[in-house]
mmCIF file of C-alpha atoms and ligand atoms in Angstrom:
data_model
loop_
_atom_site.group_PDB
_atom_site.id
_atom_site.type_symbol
_atom_site.label_atom_id
_atom_site.label_comp_id
_atom_site.label_asym_id
_atom_site.label_seq_id
_atom_site.Cartn_x
_atom_site.Cartn_y
_atom_site.Cartn_z
ATOM 1 C CA UNK A 271 26.946 23.683 16.364
ATOM 2 C CA UNK A 272 28.148 20.786 13.764
ATOM 3 C CA UNK A 273 30.032 21.907 10.612
ATOM 4 C CA UNK A 274 27.280 21.156 7.915
ATOM 5 C CA UNK A 275 27.735 17.463 6.345
ATOM 6 C CA UNK A 276 28.707 18.945 2.781
ATOM 7 C CA UNK A 277 31.728 21.094 4.692
ATOM 8 C CA UNK A 278 32.814 17.980 6.570
ATOM 9 C CA UNK A 279 32.973 16.040 3.238
ATOM 10 C CA UNK A 280 34.634 18.984 1.339
ATOM 11 C CA UNK A 281 37.298 19.349 4.134
ATOM 12 C CA UNK A 282 38.135 15.384 3.787
ATOM 13 C CA UNK A 283 38.678 15.652 -0.346
ATOM 14 C CA UNK A 284 40.223 19.476 0.244
ATOM 15 C CA UNK A 285 43.330 17.753 0.283
ATOM 16 C CA UNK A 286 42.975 15.474 -2.812
ATOM 17 C CA UNK A 287 41.661 18.526 -5.059
ATOM 18 C CA UNK A 288 42.044 17.652 -8.724
ATOM 19 C CA UNK A 289 43.584 13.784 -8.555
ATOM 20 C CA UNK A 290 41.551 11.292 -10.704
ATOM 21 C CA UNK A 291 39.673 8.856 -9.293
ATOM 22 C CA UNK A 292 37.886 8.674 -6.073
ATOM 23 C CA UNK A 293 40.235 6.548 -4.241
ATOM 24 C CA UNK A 294 38.608 3.902 -1.871
ATOM 25 C CA UNK A 295 40.257 5.081 1.284
ATOM 26 C CA UNK A 296 39.209 9.009 0.643
ATOM 27 C CA UNK A 297 35.510 7.546 -0.002
ATOM 28 C CA UNK A 298 35.986 5.365 3.202
ATOM 29 C CA UNK A 299 37.202 8.466 5.075
ATOM 30 C CA UNK A 300 34.417 10.915 3.974
ATOM 31 C CA UNK A 301 31.812 7.908 5.079
ATOM 32 C CA UNK A 302 32.580 8.114 8.216
ATOM 33 C CA UNK A 303 31.387 12.235 8.411
ATOM 34 C CA UNK A 304 28.201 10.977 6.364
ATOM 35 C CA UNK A 305 27.790 8.265 8.928
ATOM 36 C CA UNK A 306 28.688 10.708 11.764
ATOM 37 C CA UNK A 307 25.977 12.928 10.435
ATOM 38 C CA UNK A 308 23.339 10.478 9.539
ATOM 39 C CA UNK A 309 23.389 9.124 13.249
ATOM 40 C CA UNK A 310 23.642 13.133 14.712
ATOM 41 C CA UNK A 311 20.353 13.002 12.493
ATOM 42 C CA UNK A 312 18.887 10.580 14.585
ATOM 43 C CA UNK A 313 18.731 7.957 11.357
ATOM 44 C CA UNK A 314 18.079 4.267 12.669
ATOM 45 C CA UNK A 315 21.561 2.570 12.620
ATOM 46 C CA UNK A 316 20.395 -0.281 10.200
ATOM 47 C CA UNK A 317 19.402 2.343 7.496
ATOM 48 C CA UNK A 318 22.872 4.343 7.976
ATOM 49 C CA UNK A 319 24.689 1.220 7.509
ATOM 50 C CA UNK A 320 23.116 0.268 4.353
ATOM 51 C CA UNK A 321 23.157 3.895 2.760
ATOM 52 C CA UNK A 322 26.993 4.074 3.690
ATOM 53 C CA UNK A 323 27.419 0.950 1.637
ATOM 54 C CA UNK A 324 25.585 1.685 -1.236
ATOM 55 C CA UNK A 325 27.328 5.434 -1.733
ATOM 56 C CA UNK A 326 30.653 3.825 -0.815
ATOM 57 C CA UNK A 327 30.064 1.216 -3.423
ATOM 58 C CA UNK A 328 28.560 4.170 -6.013
ATOM 59 C CA UNK A 329 31.437 6.135 -5.298
ATOM 60 C CA UNK A 330 34.611 3.971 -5.156
ATOM 61 C CA UNK A 331 36.566 4.402 -9.191
ATOM 62 C CA UNK A 332 34.448 7.413 -9.939
ATOM 63 C CA UNK A 333 36.585 9.732 -12.299
ATOM 64 C CA UNK A 334 36.110 13.125 -10.800
ATOM 65 C CA UNK A 335 34.609 15.257 -12.991
ATOM 66 C CA UNK A 336 36.907 18.623 -14.612
ATOM 67 C CA UNK A 337 34.161 21.087 -13.419
ATOM 68 C CA UNK A 338 34.290 19.937 -9.707
ATOM 69 C CA UNK A 339 36.390 18.999 -6.919
ATOM 70 C CA UNK A 340 36.145 15.626 -5.589
ATOM 71 C CA UNK A 341 34.572 16.940 -2.480
ATOM 72 C CA UNK A 342 32.016 18.551 -4.241
ATOM 73 C CA UNK A 343 31.430 15.391 -6.192
ATOM 74 C CA UNK A 344 30.841 12.831 -3.665
ATOM 75 C CA UNK A 345 28.429 15.565 -2.426
ATOM 76 C CA UNK A 346 26.599 15.212 -5.441
ATOM 77 C CA UNK A 347 26.479 11.239 -5.287
ATOM 78 C CA UNK A 348 25.556 11.687 -1.449
ATOM 79 C CA UNK A 349 23.136 14.471 -2.205
ATOM 80 C CA UNK A 350 21.796 12.107 -5.015
ATOM 81 C CA UNK A 351 21.511 8.981 -3.200
ATOM 82 C CA UNK A 352 19.509 10.930 0.217
ATOM 83 C CA UNK A 353 17.051 11.858 -2.512
ATOM 84 C CA UNK A 354 16.849 8.060 -4.195
ATOM 85 C CA UNK A 355 16.166 7.107 -0.586
ATOM 86 C CA UNK A 356 13.621 9.439 0.397
ATOM 87 C CA UNK A 357 11.607 8.681 -2.424
ATOM 88 C CA UNK A 358 13.244 10.146 -5.306
ATOM 89 C CA UNK A 359 12.276 13.237 -7.738
ATOM 90 C CA UNK A 360 8.581 13.102 -7.769
ATOM 91 C CA UNK A 361 6.415 13.521 -5.322
ATOM 92 C CA UNK A 362 3.519 11.187 -4.657
ATOM 93 C CA UNK A 363 -0.275 12.775 -4.336
ATOM 94 C CA UNK A 364 -3.084 11.063 -3.161
ATOM 95 C CA UNK A 365 -5.200 8.472 -5.545
ATOM 96 C CA UNK A 366 -8.481 9.649 -5.588
ATOM 97 C CA UNK A 367 -9.866 8.369 -8.632
ATOM 98 C CA UNK A 368 -11.627 5.241 -7.397
ATOM 99 C CA UNK A 369 -15.491 4.950 -6.902
ATOM 100 C CA UNK A 370 -16.737 7.699 -4.471
ATOM 101 C CA UNK A 371 -17.029 7.680 -1.864
ATOM 102 C CA UNK A 372 -13.272 7.665 -1.700
ATOM 103 C CA UNK A 373 -12.156 6.487 2.233
ATOM 104 C CA UNK A 374 -9.010 7.909 3.513
ATOM 105 C CA UNK A 375 -8.192 6.038 6.722
ATOM 106 C CA UNK A 376 -6.141 8.351 9.153
ATOM 107 C CA UNK A 377 -3.757 6.555 11.402
ATOM 108 C CA UNK A 378 -1.165 7.230 14.185
ATOM 109 C CA UNK A 379 -0.549 7.649 17.797
ATOM 110 C CA UNK A 380 -2.448 10.514 19.826
ATOM 111 C CA UNK A 381 -0.593 13.627 19.577
ATOM 112 C CA UNK A 382 0.725 13.174 16.308
ATOM 113 C CA UNK A 383 -0.986 15.752 14.462
ATOM 114 C CA UNK A 384 -3.733 13.250 13.141
ATOM 115 C CA UNK A 385 -6.695 15.312 13.588
ATOM 116 C CA UNK A 386 -5.212 18.725 12.119
ATOM 117 C CA UNK A 387 -3.895 16.770 9.265
ATOM 118 C CA UNK A 388 -7.112 15.379 8.539
ATOM 119 C CA UNK A 389 -8.672 18.903 8.520
ATOM 120 C CA UNK A 390 -5.678 19.968 6.309
ATOM 121 C CA UNK A 391 -6.202 17.088 3.679
ATOM 122 C CA UNK A 392 -9.736 17.708 3.598
ATOM 123 C CA UNK A 393 -9.579 21.415 2.604
ATOM 124 C CA UNK A 394 -6.403 20.543 0.430
ATOM 125 C CA UNK A 395 -8.929 17.560 -1.348
ATOM 126 C CA UNK A 396 -11.648 20.474 -1.931
ATOM 127 C CA UNK A 397 -9.035 23.705 -2.760
ATOM 128 C CA UNK A 398 -6.719 21.586 -5.331
ATOM 129 C CA UNK A 399 -8.910 18.546 -6.390
ATOM 130 C CA UNK A 400 -12.013 20.288 -6.665
ATOM 131 C CA UNK A 401 -14.261 17.511 -4.767
ATOM 132 C CA UNK A 402 -16.625 17.147 -2.272
ATOM 133 C CA UNK A 403 -15.172 15.803 0.986
ATOM 134 C CA UNK A 404 -16.221 14.865 4.750
ATOM 135 C CA UNK A 405 -14.593 13.877 7.814
ATOM 136 C CA UNK A 406 -15.339 11.427 10.623
ATOM 137 C CA UNK A 407 -13.956 11.025 13.902
ATOM 138 C CA UNK A 408 -13.935 7.268 15.161
ATOM 139 C CA UNK A 409 -11.932 8.490 18.626
ATOM 140 C CA UNK A 410 -14.260 7.780 21.055
ATOM 141 C CA UNK A 411 -11.176 7.514 23.561
ATOM 142 C CA UNK A 412 -9.222 10.724 23.746
ATOM 143 C CA UNK A 413 -12.256 13.420 25.245
ATOM 144 C CA UNK A 414 -13.184 16.276 22.637
ATOM 145 C CA UNK A 415 -11.604 14.518 20.084
ATOM 146 C CA UNK A 416 -14.685 14.454 17.749
ATOM 147 C CA UNK A 417 -15.450 18.298 18.772
ATOM 148 C CA UNK A 418 -11.945 19.509 17.853
ATOM 149 C CA UNK A 419 -12.896 17.757 14.026
ATOM 150 C CA UNK A 420 -16.108 19.213 14.093
ATOM 151 C CA UNK A 421 -14.518 22.583 14.834
ATOM 152 C CA UNK A 422 -12.129 21.911 11.959
ATOM 153 C CA UNK A 423 -14.921 21.217 9.891
ATOM 154 C CA UNK A 424 -16.531 24.749 10.807
ATOM 155 C CA UNK A 425 -13.462 26.308 10.186
ATOM 156 C CA UNK A 426 -12.706 24.984 6.515
ATOM 157 C CA UNK A 427 -16.414 24.547 5.746
ATOM 158 C CA UNK A 428 -15.718 21.160 5.084
ATOM 159 C CA UNK A 429 -19.404 18.822 6.442
ATOM 160 C CA UNK A 430 -18.005 16.505 9.070
ATOM 161 C CA UNK A 431 -20.599 13.538 10.437
ATOM 162 C CA UNK A 432 -22.732 14.756 13.383
ATOM 163 C CA UNK A 433 -21.674 13.191 16.433
ATOM 164 C CA UNK A 434 -23.531 10.482 18.133
ATOM 165 C CA UNK A 435 -22.302 10.211 21.473
ATOM 166 C CA UNK A 436 -21.718 6.479 22.897
ATOM 167 C CA UNK A 437 -21.580 5.136 19.533
ATOM 168 C CA UNK A 438 -18.472 2.707 18.577
ATOM 169 C CA UNK A 439 -15.800 3.164 15.531
ATOM 170 C CA UNK A 440 -17.278 0.559 13.716
ATOM 171 C CA UNK A 441 -20.474 1.653 13.798
ATOM 172 C CA UNK A 442 -19.566 5.311 13.300
ATOM 173 C CA UNK A 443 -17.682 4.227 10.100
ATOM 174 C CA UNK A 444 -20.852 2.256 8.956
ATOM 175 C CA UNK A 445 -23.090 5.474 9.431
ATOM 176 C CA UNK A 446 -19.981 7.849 7.742
ATOM 177 C CA UNK A 447 -20.452 5.781 4.766
ATOM 178 C CA UNK A 448 -23.904 5.706 4.471
ATOM 179 C CA UNK A 449 -24.338 9.600 4.936
ATOM 180 C CA UNK A 450 -21.535 9.793 2.308
ATOM 181 C CA UNK A 451 -23.267 8.167 -0.486
ATOM 182 C CA UNK A 452 -26.415 9.581 0.499
ATOM 183 C CA UNK A 453 -24.794 13.437 0.142
ATOM 184 C CA UNK A 454 -22.456 12.373 -2.809
ATOM 185 C CA UNK A 455 -19.611 12.784 -1.167
ATOM 186 C CA UNK A 456 -16.804 12.155 -3.148
ATOM 187 C CA UNK A 457 -14.346 11.637 -0.414
ATOM 188 C CA UNK A 458 -14.375 10.442 2.923
ATOM 189 C CA UNK A 459 -12.025 11.020 5.427
ATOM 190 C CA UNK A 460 -11.895 8.598 8.814
ATOM 191 C CA UNK A 461 -9.855 10.011 11.626
ATOM 192 C CA UNK A 462 -9.832 7.033 13.953
ATOM 193 C CA UNK A 463 -8.606 6.570 17.691
ATOM 194 C CA UNK A 464 -5.321 7.024 18.668
ATOM 195 C CA UNK A 465 -3.442 5.852 21.607
ATOM 196 C CA UNK A 466 -0.483 7.024 23.858
ATOM 197 C CA UNK A 467 1.207 3.910 23.293
ATOM 198 C CA UNK A 468 0.539 1.197 20.083
ATOM 199 C CA UNK A 469 -1.463 -1.480 21.925
ATOM 200 C CA UNK A 470 -3.723 -4.372 20.407
ATOM 201 C CA UNK A 471 -6.685 -3.051 21.054
ATOM 202 C CA UNK A 472 -6.150 -0.106 18.631
ATOM 203 C CA UNK A 473 -4.595 -2.701 16.211
ATOM 204 C CA UNK A 474 -7.646 -3.971 16.079
ATOM 205 C CA UNK A 475 -10.365 -1.336 16.228
ATOM 206 C CA UNK A 476 -8.597 0.105 13.194
ATOM 207 C CA UNK A 477 -8.484 -3.451 11.276
ATOM 208 C CA UNK A 478 -12.188 -3.525 11.764
ATOM 209 C CA UNK A 479 -12.437 0.141 10.460
ATOM 210 C CA UNK A 480 -10.592 -0.852 7.427
ATOM 211 C CA UNK A 481 -12.356 -4.321 6.717
ATOM 212 C CA UNK A 482 -15.528 -2.428 6.349
ATOM 213 C CA UNK A 483 -14.747 0.939 4.981
ATOM 214 C CA UNK A 484 -12.130 -0.578 2.231
ATOM 215 C CA UNK A 485 -10.257 2.380 2.525
ATOM 216 C CA UNK A 486 -8.290 3.759 -1.147
ATOM 217 C CA UNK A 487 -5.200 5.312 1.312
ATOM 218 C CA UNK A 488 -4.647 4.223 4.624
ATOM 219 C CA UNK A 489 -1.890 6.997 6.013
ATOM 220 C CA UNK A 490 0.276 6.982 9.024
ATOM 221 C CA UNK A 491 0.369 10.388 10.463
ATOM 222 C CA UNK A 492 3.404 10.887 12.913
ATOM 223 C CA UNK A 493 5.671 13.382 14.513
ATOM 224 C CA UNK A 494 8.875 13.839 12.878
ATOM 225 C CA UNK A 495 10.200 15.593 15.949
ATOM 226 C CA UNK A 496 9.827 12.530 17.749
ATOM 227 C CA UNK A 497 12.798 10.998 15.803
ATOM 228 C CA UNK A 498 13.716 7.122 16.297
ATOM 229 C CA UNK A 499 10.680 6.669 18.330
ATOM 230 C CA UNK A 500 8.450 7.510 15.012
ATOM 231 C CA UNK A 501 10.491 5.041 12.940
ATOM 232 C CA UNK A 502 9.325 2.007 15.716
ATOM 233 C CA UNK A 503 5.699 3.767 15.448
ATOM 234 C CA UNK A 504 5.963 2.939 11.878
ATOM 235 C CA UNK A 505 7.253 -0.270 11.861
ATOM 236 C CA UNK A 506 4.533 -1.443 14.301
ATOM 237 C CA UNK A 507 1.764 0.223 11.838
ATOM 238 C CA UNK A 508 3.270 -1.035 8.946
ATOM 239 C CA UNK A 509 3.472 -5.131 9.940
ATOM 240 C CA UNK A 510 -0.414 -4.475 11.191
ATOM 241 C CA UNK A 511 -2.031 -2.561 8.471
ATOM 242 C CA UNK A 512 -1.479 -1.988 4.762
ATOM 243 C CA UNK A 513 -0.619 1.404 4.605
ATOM 244 C CA UNK A 514 -0.222 3.493 1.633
ATOM 245 C CA UNK A 515 1.627 6.370 2.586
ATOM 246 C CA UNK A 516 2.666 8.377 5.287
ATOM 247 C CA UNK A 517 2.625 12.064 6.552
ATOM 248 C CA UNK A 518 5.292 13.619 8.588
ATOM 249 C CA UNK A 519 3.894 16.694 10.880
ATOM 250 C CA UNK A 520 5.930 19.281 12.571
ATOM 251 C CA UNK A 521 8.671 19.066 9.955
ATOM 252 C CA UNK A 522 8.510 22.883 10.653
ATOM 253 C CA UNK A 523 10.216 22.263 13.730
ATOM 254 C CA UNK A 524 12.534 19.144 12.584
ATOM 255 C CA UNK A 525 16.068 20.668 12.132
ATOM 256 C CA UNK A 526 18.116 17.623 10.284
ATOM 257 C CA UNK A 527 14.991 15.178 9.004
ATOM 258 C CA UNK A 528 16.683 12.002 10.080
ATOM 259 C CA UNK A 529 13.110 10.481 10.600
ATOM 260 C CA UNK A 530 12.048 11.042 7.032
ATOM 261 C CA UNK A 531 15.083 9.264 6.078
ATOM 262 C CA UNK A 532 14.446 5.840 7.902
ATOM 263 C CA UNK A 533 10.301 6.345 7.414
ATOM 264 C CA UNK A 534 11.244 5.718 3.753
ATOM 265 C CA UNK A 535 13.476 2.788 4.242
ATOM 266 C CA UNK A 536 11.564 0.818 7.642
ATOM 267 C CA UNK A 537 8.454 0.983 5.991
ATOM 268 C CA UNK A 538 8.884 0.946 2.237
ATOM 269 C CA UNK A 539 5.910 3.545 1.526
ATOM 270 C CA UNK A 540 6.299 6.703 0.719
ATOM 271 C CA UNK A 541 5.788 9.884 2.477
ATOM 272 C CA UNK A 542 2.772 11.481 0.846
ATOM 273 C CA UNK A 543 2.720 15.201 3.088
ATOM 274 C CA UNK A 544 4.616 16.909 5.317
ATOM 275 C CA UNK A 545 3.332 18.905 8.016
ATOM 276 C CA UNK A 546 4.558 22.483 8.337
ATOM 277 C CA UNK A 547 2.388 24.257 11.268
ATOM 278 C CA UNK A 548 -0.462 24.605 12.946
ATOM 279 C CA UNK A 549 -2.672 26.464 10.494
ATOM 280 C CA UNK A 550 -5.341 24.622 8.265
ATOM 281 C CA UNK A 551 -3.178 25.263 5.545
ATOM 282 C CA UNK A 552 0.226 24.354 6.654
ATOM 283 C CA UNK A 553 0.872 21.091 4.679
ATOM 284 C CA UNK A 554 2.871 20.508 1.337
ATOM 285 C CA UNK A 555 3.666 17.873 -0.564
ATOM 286 C CA UNK A 556 6.894 16.073 0.773
ATOM 287 C CA UNK A 557 9.944 16.662 -1.108
ATOM 288 C CA UNK A 558 13.065 14.023 -0.810
ATOM 289 C CA UNK A 559 15.402 16.914 -2.611
ATOM 290 C CA UNK A 560 14.603 19.734 0.106
ATOM 291 C CA UNK A 561 14.883 17.019 2.924
ATOM 292 C CA UNK A 562 18.304 15.747 1.525
ATOM 293 C CA UNK A 563 19.354 19.297 1.442
ATOM 294 C CA UNK A 564 18.675 19.673 5.408
ATOM 295 C CA UNK A 565 20.297 16.517 5.990
ATOM 296 C CA UNK A 566 23.509 17.993 4.187
ATOM 297 C CA UNK A 567 23.681 21.052 5.771
HETATM 298 P P1 GDP B 146 -4.189 13.800 17.446
HETATM 299 O O1 GDP B 146 -4.061 13.648 18.766
HETATM 300 O O2 GDP B 146 -3.005 13.132 16.683
HETATM 301 O O3 GDP B 146 -5.338 13.978 16.278
HETATM 302 O O4 GDP B 146 -2.948 15.737 17.418
HETATM 303 P P2 GDP B 146 -3.910 16.896 17.023
HETATM 304 O O5 GDP B 146 -4.095 17.136 16.006
HETATM 305 O O6 GDP B 146 -4.807 16.819 17.664
HETATM 306 O O7 GDP B 146 -2.384 17.519 17.171
HETATM 307 C C1 GDP B 146 -1.444 17.808 18.255
HETATM 308 C C2 GDP B 146 -1.077 19.356 18.414
HETATM 309 O O8 GDP B 146 0.127 19.312 17.084
HETATM 310 C C3 GDP B 146 -2.147 20.460 17.938
HETATM 311 O O9 GDP B 146 -1.660 21.375 18.860
HETATM 312 C C4 GDP B 146 -1.594 20.564 16.223
HETATM 313 O O10 GDP B 146 -2.075 22.032 16.156
HETATM 314 C C5 GDP B 146 0.053 20.014 16.598
HETATM 315 N N1 GDP B 146 0.256 20.245 15.222
HETATM 316 C C6 GDP B 146 0.047 19.260 14.242
HETATM 317 N N2 GDP B 146 0.875 19.365 12.844
HETATM 318 C C7 GDP B 146 1.474 19.897 13.257
HETATM 319 C C8 GDP B 146 2.352 20.302 12.456
HETATM 320 O O11 GDP B 146 2.909 19.954 10.971
HETATM 321 N N3 GDP B 146 2.962 21.478 13.119
HETATM 322 C C9 GDP B 146 3.180 21.901 13.767
HETATM 323 N N4 GDP B 146 3.869 23.135 14.616
HETATM 324 N N5 GDP B 146 2.699 21.606 14.853
HETATM 325 C C10 GDP B 146 1.210 20.681 14.348
#
């Protein structure tokens, strides 16, 4: 396996221990290591370039603190820049204080973990926010998608909209809104249809649903394990619809976190949650610091 980025950066600076300021050539040598490590972590090339430029500018000429080695100092600069790029210190939660029923629209490709994440969020909304959620599946393409959500509802004790076979997504959304109002639901989660690839029909359907349901949150669910593909998907979706955030699933299997870094830079939207397993409670607020730590190794 590769040495961790922290070790490699330390290595570049070991021979310079204790010398005054960070010199341009030394920083550039170190940034070569950063560049390789980020590319290995499957971070998109333009994002890597921008990151390296920013960090170089910040590091060159900085005087080295007495208490740390130059290597440690550069690791800290890189770490802080990663955290910043991933969204800063704060985790960004859901906006739920609009007039009920607050609508959360879930979008993404088939297999990204969208339905599972809908169930996880509904549970979280009830358990952590003390609000009454309801889920509705608008996925009429994937066989058994609607039933899958109904099963999740039973497991979590969250209400789901009864299925009417043959009804189209926009009509299901209308019916869901009506039902939510009648049943004094606080938060309505709409699980929209996924496709295997981004296509115009999917986008048009999603926009039509968005228009009638006026979601407070439109969350894109992407599989972190798909790396660059996840970033391309995010780019396509954010060009078509106003996303309010991203959920990165399968972070339990993503060794490096490169998708996270690119995602934020490409969509400009916060990563709000990380899916960390198949279980219904395997979701947590996205922590930029932890992901930065993974990238640094
Ligand atoms: P959808 O087609 O986007 O609705 O995808 P599903 O919700 O059906 O998820 C597809 C598969 O991914 C299922 O087997 C889920 O259990 C699994 N899955 C979803 N989220 C996660 C996650 O965060 N970690 C892991 N390990 N598996 C996940």
